[in-house]
Tab-separated table of C-alpha atoms in Angstrom:
chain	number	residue	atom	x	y	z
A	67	UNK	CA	176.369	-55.323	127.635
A	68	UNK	CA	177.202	-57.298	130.860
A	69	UNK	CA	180.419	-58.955	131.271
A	70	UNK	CA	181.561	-61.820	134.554
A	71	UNK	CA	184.257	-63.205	135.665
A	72	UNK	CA	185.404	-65.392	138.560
A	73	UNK	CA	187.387	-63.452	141.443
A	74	UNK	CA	189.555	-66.281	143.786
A	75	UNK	CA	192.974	-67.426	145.475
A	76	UNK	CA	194.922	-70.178	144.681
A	77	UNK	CA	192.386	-71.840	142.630
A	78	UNK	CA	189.278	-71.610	144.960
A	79	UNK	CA	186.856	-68.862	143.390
A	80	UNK	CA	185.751	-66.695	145.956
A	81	UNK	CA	183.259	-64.170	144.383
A	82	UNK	CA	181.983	-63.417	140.753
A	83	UNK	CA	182.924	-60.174	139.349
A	84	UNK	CA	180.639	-58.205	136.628
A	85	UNK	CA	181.084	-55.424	134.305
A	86	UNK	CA	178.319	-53.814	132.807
A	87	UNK	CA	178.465	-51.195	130.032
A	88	UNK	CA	175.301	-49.651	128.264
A	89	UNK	CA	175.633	-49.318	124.451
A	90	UNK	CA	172.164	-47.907	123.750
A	91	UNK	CA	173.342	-45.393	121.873
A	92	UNK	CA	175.765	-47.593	119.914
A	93	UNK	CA	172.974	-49.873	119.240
A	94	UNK	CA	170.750	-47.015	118.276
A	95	UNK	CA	173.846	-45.523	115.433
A	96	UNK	CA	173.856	-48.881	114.367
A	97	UNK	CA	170.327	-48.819	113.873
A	98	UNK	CA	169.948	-45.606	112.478
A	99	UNK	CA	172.866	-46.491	109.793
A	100	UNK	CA	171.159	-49.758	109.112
A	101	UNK	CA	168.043	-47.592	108.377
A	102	UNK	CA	169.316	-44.986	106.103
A	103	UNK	CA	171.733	-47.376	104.360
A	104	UNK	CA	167.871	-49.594	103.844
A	105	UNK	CA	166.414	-46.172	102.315
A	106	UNK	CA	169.222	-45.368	100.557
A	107	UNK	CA	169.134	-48.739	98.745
A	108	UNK	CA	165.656	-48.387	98.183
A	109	UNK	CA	165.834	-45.004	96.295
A	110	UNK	CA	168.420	-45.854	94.176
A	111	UNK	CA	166.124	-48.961	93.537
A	112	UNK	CA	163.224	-46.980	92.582
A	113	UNK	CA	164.965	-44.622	91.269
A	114	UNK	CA	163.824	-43.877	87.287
A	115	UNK	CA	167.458	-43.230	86.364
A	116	UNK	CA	169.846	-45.816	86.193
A	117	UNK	CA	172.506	-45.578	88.813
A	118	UNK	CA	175.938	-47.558	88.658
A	119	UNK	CA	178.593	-47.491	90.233
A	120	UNK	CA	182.484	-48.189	89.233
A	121	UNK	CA	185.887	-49.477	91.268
A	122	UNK	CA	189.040	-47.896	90.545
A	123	UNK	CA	189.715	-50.201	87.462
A	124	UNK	CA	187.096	-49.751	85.956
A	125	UNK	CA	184.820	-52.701	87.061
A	126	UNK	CA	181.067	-52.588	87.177
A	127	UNK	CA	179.967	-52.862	91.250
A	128	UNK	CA	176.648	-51.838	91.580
A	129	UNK	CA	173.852	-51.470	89.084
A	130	UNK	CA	169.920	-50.638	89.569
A	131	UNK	CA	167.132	-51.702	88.424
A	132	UNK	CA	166.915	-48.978	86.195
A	133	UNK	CA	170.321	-49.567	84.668
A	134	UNK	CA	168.903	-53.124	84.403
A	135	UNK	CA	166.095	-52.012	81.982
A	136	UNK	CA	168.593	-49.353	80.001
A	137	UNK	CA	171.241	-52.207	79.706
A	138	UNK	CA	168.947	-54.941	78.791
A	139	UNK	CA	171.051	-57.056	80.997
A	140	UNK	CA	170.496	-58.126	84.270
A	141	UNK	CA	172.642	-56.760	87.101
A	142	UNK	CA	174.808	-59.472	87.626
A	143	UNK	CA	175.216	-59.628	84.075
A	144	UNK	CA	176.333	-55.682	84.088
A	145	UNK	CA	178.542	-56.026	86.837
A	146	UNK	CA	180.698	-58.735	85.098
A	147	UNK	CA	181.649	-56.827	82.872
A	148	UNK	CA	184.130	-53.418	83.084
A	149	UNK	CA	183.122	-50.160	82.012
A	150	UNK	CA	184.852	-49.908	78.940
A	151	UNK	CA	184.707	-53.490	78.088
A	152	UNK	CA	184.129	-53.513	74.085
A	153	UNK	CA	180.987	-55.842	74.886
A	154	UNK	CA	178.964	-52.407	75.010
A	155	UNK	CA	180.163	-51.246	71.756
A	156	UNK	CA	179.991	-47.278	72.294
A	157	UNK	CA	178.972	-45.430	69.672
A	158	UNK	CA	178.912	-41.798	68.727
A	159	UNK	CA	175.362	-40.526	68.040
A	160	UNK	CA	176.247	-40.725	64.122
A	161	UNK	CA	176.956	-44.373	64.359
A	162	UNK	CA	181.032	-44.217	64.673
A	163	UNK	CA	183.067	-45.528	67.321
A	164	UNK	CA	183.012	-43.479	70.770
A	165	UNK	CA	186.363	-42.523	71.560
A	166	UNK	CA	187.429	-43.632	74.948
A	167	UNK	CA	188.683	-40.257	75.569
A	168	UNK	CA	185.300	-38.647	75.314
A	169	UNK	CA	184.485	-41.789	77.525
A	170	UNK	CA	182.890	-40.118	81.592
A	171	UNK	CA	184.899	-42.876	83.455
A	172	UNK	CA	187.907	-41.780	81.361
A	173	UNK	CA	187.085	-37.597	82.090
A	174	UNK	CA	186.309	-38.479	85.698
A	175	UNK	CA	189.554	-40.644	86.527
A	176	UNK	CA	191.889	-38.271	84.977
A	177	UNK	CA	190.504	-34.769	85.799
A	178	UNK	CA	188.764	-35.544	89.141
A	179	UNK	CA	185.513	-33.942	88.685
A	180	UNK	CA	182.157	-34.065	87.619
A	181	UNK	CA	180.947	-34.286	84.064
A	182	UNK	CA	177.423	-33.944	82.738
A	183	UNK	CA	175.146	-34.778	80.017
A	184	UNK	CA	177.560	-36.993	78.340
A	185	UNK	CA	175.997	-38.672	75.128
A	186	UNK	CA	176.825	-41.976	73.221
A	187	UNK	CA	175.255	-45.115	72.151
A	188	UNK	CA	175.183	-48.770	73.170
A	189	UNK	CA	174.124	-51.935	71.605
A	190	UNK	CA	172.038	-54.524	73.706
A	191	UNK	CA	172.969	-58.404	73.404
A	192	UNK	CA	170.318	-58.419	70.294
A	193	UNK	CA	171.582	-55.917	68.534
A	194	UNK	CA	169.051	-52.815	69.616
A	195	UNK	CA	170.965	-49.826	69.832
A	196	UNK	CA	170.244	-47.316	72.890
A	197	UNK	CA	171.685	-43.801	72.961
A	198	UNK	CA	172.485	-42.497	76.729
A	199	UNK	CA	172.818	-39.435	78.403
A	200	UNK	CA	175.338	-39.991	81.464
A	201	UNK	CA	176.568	-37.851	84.070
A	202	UNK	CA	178.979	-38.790	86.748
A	203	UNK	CA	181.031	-38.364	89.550
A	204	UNK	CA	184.242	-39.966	90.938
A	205	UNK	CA	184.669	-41.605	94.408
A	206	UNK	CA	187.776	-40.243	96.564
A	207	UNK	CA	189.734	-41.682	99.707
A	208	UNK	CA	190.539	-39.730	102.290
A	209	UNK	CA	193.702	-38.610	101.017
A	210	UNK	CA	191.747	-37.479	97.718
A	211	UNK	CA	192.901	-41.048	95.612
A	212	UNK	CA	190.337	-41.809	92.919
A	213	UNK	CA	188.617	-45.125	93.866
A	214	UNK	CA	186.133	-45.128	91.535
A	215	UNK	CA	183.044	-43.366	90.102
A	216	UNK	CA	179.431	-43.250	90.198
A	217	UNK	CA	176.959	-42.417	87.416
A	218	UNK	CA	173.273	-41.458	86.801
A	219	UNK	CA	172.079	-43.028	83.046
A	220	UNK	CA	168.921	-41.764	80.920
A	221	UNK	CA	167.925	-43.372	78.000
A	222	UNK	CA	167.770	-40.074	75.639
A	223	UNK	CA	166.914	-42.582	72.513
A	224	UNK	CA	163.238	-41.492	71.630
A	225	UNK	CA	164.388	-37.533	72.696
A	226	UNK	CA	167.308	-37.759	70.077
A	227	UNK	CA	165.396	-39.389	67.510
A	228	UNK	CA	162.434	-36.409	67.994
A	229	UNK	CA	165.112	-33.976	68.041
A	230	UNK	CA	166.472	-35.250	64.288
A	231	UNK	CA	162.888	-35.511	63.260
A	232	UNK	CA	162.370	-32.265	64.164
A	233	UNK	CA	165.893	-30.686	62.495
A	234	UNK	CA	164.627	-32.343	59.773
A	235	UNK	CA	161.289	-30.559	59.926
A	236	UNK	CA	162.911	-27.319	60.057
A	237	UNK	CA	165.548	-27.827	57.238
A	238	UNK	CA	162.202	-29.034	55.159
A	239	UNK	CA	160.706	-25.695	56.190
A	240	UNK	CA	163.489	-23.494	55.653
A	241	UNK	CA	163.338	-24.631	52.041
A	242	UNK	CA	159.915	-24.502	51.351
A	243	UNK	CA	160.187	-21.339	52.634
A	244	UNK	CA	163.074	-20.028	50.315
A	245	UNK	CA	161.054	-21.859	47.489
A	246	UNK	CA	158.203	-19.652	48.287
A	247	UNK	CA	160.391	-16.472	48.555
A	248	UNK	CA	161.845	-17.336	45.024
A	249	UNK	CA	158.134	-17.650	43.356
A	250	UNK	CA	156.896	-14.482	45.039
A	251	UNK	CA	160.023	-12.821	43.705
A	252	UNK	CA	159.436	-14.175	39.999
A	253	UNK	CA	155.545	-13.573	39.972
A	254	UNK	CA	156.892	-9.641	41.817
A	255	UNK	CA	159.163	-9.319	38.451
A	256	UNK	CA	156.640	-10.659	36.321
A	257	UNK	CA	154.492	-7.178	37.388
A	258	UNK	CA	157.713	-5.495	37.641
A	259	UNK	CA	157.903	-6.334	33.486
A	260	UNK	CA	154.557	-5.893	32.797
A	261	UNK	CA	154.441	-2.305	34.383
A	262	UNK	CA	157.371	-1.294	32.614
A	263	UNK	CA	155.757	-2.554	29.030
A	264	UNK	CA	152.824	-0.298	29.704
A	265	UNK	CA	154.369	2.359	30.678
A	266	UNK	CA	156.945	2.760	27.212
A	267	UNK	CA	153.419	2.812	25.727
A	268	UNK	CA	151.836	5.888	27.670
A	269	UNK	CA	152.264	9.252	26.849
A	270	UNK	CA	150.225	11.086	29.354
A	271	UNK	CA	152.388	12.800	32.130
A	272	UNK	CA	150.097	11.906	34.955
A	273	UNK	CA	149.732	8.161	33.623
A	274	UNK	CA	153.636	8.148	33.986
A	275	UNK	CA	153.957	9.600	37.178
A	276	UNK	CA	151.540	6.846	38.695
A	277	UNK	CA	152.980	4.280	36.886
A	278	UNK	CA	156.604	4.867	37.941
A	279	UNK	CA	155.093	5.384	41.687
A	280	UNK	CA	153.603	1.674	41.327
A	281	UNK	CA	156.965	0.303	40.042
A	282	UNK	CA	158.828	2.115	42.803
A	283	UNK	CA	156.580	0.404	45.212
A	284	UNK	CA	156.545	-3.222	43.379
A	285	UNK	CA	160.606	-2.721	43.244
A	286	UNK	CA	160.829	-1.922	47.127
A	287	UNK	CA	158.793	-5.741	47.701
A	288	UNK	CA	161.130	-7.354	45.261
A	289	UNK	CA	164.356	-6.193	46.769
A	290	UNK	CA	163.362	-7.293	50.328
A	291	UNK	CA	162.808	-10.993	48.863
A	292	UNK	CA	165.612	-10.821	46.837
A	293	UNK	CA	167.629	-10.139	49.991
A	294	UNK	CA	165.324	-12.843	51.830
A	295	UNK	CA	166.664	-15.354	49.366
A	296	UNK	CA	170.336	-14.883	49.794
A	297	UNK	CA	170.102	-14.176	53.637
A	298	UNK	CA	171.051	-17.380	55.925
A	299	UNK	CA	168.057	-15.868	58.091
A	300	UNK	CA	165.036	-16.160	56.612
A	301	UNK	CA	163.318	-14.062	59.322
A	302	UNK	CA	166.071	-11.359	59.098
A	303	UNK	CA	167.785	-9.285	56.773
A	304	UNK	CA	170.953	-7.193	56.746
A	305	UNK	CA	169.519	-3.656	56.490
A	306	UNK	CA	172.483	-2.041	54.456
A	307	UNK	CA	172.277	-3.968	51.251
A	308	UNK	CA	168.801	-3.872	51.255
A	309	UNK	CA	168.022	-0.142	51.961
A	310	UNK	CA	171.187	0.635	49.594
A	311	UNK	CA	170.205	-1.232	46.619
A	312	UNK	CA	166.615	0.193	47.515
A	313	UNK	CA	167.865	3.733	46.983
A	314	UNK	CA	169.629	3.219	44.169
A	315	UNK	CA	166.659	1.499	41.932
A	316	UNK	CA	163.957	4.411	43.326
A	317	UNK	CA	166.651	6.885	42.159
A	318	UNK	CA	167.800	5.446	38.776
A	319	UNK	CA	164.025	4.744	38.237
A	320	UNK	CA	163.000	8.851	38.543
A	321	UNK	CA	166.327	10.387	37.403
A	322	UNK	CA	165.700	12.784	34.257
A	323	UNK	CA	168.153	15.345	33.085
A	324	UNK	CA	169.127	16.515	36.918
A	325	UNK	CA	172.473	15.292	38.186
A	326	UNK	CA	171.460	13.339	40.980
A	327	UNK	CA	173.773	12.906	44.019
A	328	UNK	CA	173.174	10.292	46.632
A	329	UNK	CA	174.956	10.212	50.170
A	330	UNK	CA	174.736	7.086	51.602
A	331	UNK	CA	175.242	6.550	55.152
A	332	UNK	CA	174.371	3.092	56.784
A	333	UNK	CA	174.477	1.195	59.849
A	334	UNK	CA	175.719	-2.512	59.826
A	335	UNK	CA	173.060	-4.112	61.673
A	336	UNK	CA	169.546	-6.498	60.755
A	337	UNK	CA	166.166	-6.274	61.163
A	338	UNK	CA	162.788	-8.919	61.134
A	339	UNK	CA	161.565	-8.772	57.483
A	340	UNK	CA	158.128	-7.611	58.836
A	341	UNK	CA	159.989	-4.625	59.962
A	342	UNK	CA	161.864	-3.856	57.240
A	343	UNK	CA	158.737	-4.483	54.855
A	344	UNK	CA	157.145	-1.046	55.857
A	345	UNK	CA	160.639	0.792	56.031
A	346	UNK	CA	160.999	-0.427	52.618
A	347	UNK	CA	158.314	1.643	51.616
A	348	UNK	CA	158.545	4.574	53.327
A	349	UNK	CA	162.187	4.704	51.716
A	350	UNK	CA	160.980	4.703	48.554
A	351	UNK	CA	157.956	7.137	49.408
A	352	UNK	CA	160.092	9.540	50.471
A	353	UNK	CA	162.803	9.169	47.573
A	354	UNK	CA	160.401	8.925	45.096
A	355	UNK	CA	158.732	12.635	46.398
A	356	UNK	CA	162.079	13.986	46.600
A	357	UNK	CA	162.719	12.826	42.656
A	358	UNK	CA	159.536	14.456	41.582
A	359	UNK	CA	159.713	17.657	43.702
A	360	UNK	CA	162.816	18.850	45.262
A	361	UNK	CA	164.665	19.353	41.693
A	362	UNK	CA	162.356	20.648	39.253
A	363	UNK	CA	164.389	23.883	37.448
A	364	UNK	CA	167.677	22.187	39.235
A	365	UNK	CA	170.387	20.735	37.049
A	366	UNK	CA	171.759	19.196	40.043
A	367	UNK	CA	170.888	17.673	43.495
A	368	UNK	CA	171.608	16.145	46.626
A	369	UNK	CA	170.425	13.557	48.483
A	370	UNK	CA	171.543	12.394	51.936
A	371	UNK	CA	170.386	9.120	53.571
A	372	UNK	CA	171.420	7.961	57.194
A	373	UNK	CA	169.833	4.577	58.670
A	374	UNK	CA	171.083	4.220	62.330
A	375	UNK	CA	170.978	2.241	64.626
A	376	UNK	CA	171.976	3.394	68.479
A	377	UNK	CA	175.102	2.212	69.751
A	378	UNK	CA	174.629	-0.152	72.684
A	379	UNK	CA	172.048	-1.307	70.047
A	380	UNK	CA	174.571	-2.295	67.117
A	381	UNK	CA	176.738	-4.370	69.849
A	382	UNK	CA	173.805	-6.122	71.703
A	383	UNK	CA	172.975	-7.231	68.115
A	384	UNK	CA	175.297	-9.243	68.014
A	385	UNK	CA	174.158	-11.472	70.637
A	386	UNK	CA	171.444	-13.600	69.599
A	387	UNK	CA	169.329	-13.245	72.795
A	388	UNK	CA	169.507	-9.462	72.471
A	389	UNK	CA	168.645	-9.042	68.768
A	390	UNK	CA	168.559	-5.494	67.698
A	391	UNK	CA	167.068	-4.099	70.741
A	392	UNK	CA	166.844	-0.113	70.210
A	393	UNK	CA	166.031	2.724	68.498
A	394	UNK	CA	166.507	3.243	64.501
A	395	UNK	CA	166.041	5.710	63.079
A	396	UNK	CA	166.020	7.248	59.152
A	397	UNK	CA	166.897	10.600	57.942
A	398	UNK	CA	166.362	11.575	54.347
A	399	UNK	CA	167.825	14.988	53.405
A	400	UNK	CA	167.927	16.549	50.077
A	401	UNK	CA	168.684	20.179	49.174
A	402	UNK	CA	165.967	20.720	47.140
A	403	UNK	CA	163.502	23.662	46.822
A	404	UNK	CA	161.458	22.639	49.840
A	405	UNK	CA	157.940	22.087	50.866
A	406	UNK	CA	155.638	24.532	49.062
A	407	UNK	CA	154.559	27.476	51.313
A	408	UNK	CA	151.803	26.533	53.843
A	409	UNK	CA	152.480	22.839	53.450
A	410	UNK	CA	150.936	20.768	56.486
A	411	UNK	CA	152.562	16.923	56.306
A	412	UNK	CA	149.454	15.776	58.540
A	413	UNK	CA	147.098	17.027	56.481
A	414	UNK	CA	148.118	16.517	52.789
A	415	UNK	CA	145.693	14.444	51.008
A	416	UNK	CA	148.806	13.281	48.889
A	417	UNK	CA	148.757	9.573	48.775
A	418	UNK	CA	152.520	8.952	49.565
A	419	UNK	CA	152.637	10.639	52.807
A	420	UNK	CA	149.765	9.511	53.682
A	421	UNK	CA	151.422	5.776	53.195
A	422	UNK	CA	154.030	6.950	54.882
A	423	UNK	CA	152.237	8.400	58.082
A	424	UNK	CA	150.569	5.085	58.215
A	425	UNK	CA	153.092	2.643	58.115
A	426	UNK	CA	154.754	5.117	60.367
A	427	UNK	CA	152.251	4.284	62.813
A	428	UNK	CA	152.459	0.658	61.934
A	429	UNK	CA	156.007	0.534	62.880
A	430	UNK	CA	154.801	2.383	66.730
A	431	UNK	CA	157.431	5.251	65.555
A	432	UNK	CA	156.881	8.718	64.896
A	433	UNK	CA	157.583	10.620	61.500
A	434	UNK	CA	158.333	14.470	60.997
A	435	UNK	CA	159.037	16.240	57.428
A	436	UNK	CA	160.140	20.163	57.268
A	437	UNK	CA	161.511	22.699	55.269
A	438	UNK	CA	165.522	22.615	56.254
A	439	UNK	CA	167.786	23.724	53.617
A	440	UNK	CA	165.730	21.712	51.490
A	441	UNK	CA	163.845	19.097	52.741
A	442	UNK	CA	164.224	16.755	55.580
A	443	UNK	CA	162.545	13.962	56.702
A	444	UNK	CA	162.630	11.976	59.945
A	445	UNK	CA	161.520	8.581	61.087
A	446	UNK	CA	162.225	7.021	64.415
A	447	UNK	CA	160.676	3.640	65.721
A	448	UNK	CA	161.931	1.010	68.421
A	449	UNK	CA	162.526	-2.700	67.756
């Protein structure tokens, strides 16, 4: 940048002064400011969100072409108007009026920060209805004054529409599901009844035996879909109920002329119905062997049955993402006669244990039964 001026006495100019001054680097700033402010404007341009921006009152001062296409205006249409001009007609996803409250310019001008993921509704010119997603940000002075806000817009209509489709698809499933719980349970008590008519006709001790055996079994199935049915859950079921009532039909079932006593001692806690299946039926295995065995010459009896669940266990179960991660494990006592002298668990032929040794193994646990004060049998498994 050069500069002249005359140099003279009493109006005669004698020489011609110049002052020169190099602003490269000014010239360069400016260049460089003129360049990002350029590729600024051009990725908010190409941008595939739409990006507005918003004075202190409220008014509309920049808009995209994004926002263009989410609007269905054009941009000097959307910055006529003010952000909460009733011209948008903001809806709540269900169709009501969107509070201005809930409103971001309203969140962002009061509280000073960010907000994010913001969802309501607007209504183009012809009447099409588009639901947004909106998060924004407000615009301080350097003394920390609001002066106005700037916002990112999605258009979340197709996403919320799959996501109600979907809901729907579920709430369809849930009761198809129940409705196929509730038929499995009938057609279970249908066998249940049919068992139970056949075996008021038999006489024959060992035709008993097997038949009670096959309704203990058949009850064990019917209990976890009655429990199924009632649960909110339908992949889990609160073990106490289930393994309670379980006890009590295998018992009632078997009982003859021995007093029957039955401890009960529970954890609070749920497990994944293809869990509980098998523990079903090794409860009622074991119950039903200690019903046939442990008393016979007894008048009366005990029977003792714990169901835990460790403790960091019972309180991580209580956090969805941590479902019943652990150890459980059952414990059937009685204080019966015992196992008969030279007994072997692993080797009886006896179908029951041997149901029980497999499901055992189906459940990746491990399963011990021994002569202690009675008999006592011990099943431990992770979930």
């Amino acid at each position: 940048l050069t500069r002249k001026f005359p140099i003279g006495t009493k109006g005669k100019i004698v020489s011609l002064g110049v002052i020169s001054t190099d602003i490269t680097r000014i010239r360069q700033a400016e260049k460089a400011r003129e360049e990002q402010a350029s590729l600024i404007a051009m990725i908010m341009e190409t941008s595939p969100v739409g990006i507005t921006t918003v004075d202190g009152n409220g008014s509309i001062t920049y808009a995209n072409s994004r926002a263009e296409q989410i609007f269905g205006l054009t941009k000097s249409e959307i910055t006529a108007r003010n952000y909460n001009t009733p011209l948008w007609n903001h809806t709540d996803l269900d169709g009501r009026p969107f509070p201005e409250e809930k409103m971001p310019f309203h969140i962002v001008r009061t509280t000073l920060s960010s907000v994010y993921g913001i969802r309501h509704g607007i209504t183009w010119p012809d009447g099409h209805c588009v639901i947004l997603s909106i998060n924004a940000s407000p615009m301080l002075d350097a003394c920390g004054h609001f002066r106005g806000m700037v916002s990112t817009l999605e258009d979340i209509t197709d996403k919320v529409r799959n996501e109600k489709t979907i809901l729907k698809q579920l709430e369809d499933n849930k009761l198809l599901l129940k409705e196929a719980h509730h038929r499995i349970k009938n057609n279970i008590a249908s066998i249940e009844a049919l068992l139970a008519m056949q075996l008021d006709s038999l006489s024959n001790p060992e035709a008993v035996s097997a038949l009670k055996d096959a309704l203990g079994r058949v009850g064990s199935i019917r209990a976890l879909y009655e429990n199924l049915l009632i649960h909110q859950d339908q992949e889990s079921v609160r073990v106490r109920p289930y393994a309670e009532g379980l006890a009590d039909a295998v018992v009632s079932l078997l009982a003859s002329s021995t007093s029957i006593v039955v401890e009960k001692k529970i954890d609070e806690f749920e497990l994944d119905s293809k869990v509980l299946f098998p523990l079903g039926i090794i409860i009622n295995e074991l119950l039903t062997n200690i019903m046939k065995y442990a008393f016979v010459g007894r008048t009366e009896g005990t029977i003792s049955i714990e169901l835990t669940i460790d403790q960091d266990n019972k309180l991580a179960s209580q956090d969805a993402e941590h479902h019943n991660r652990g150890t459980v494990q059952l414990t059937i006592q009685d204080n019966g006669i015992g196992l008969p002298e030279g007994f072997n668990p692993e080797t009886t032929k006896g179908f029951g244990l041997m149901l029980v040794r497999m499901l055992s193994g189906q459940l990746g646990g491990t399963f011990t039964t021994e002569s202690l004060k009675g008999t006592r049998s011990v099943l431990s498994f992770t979930v």
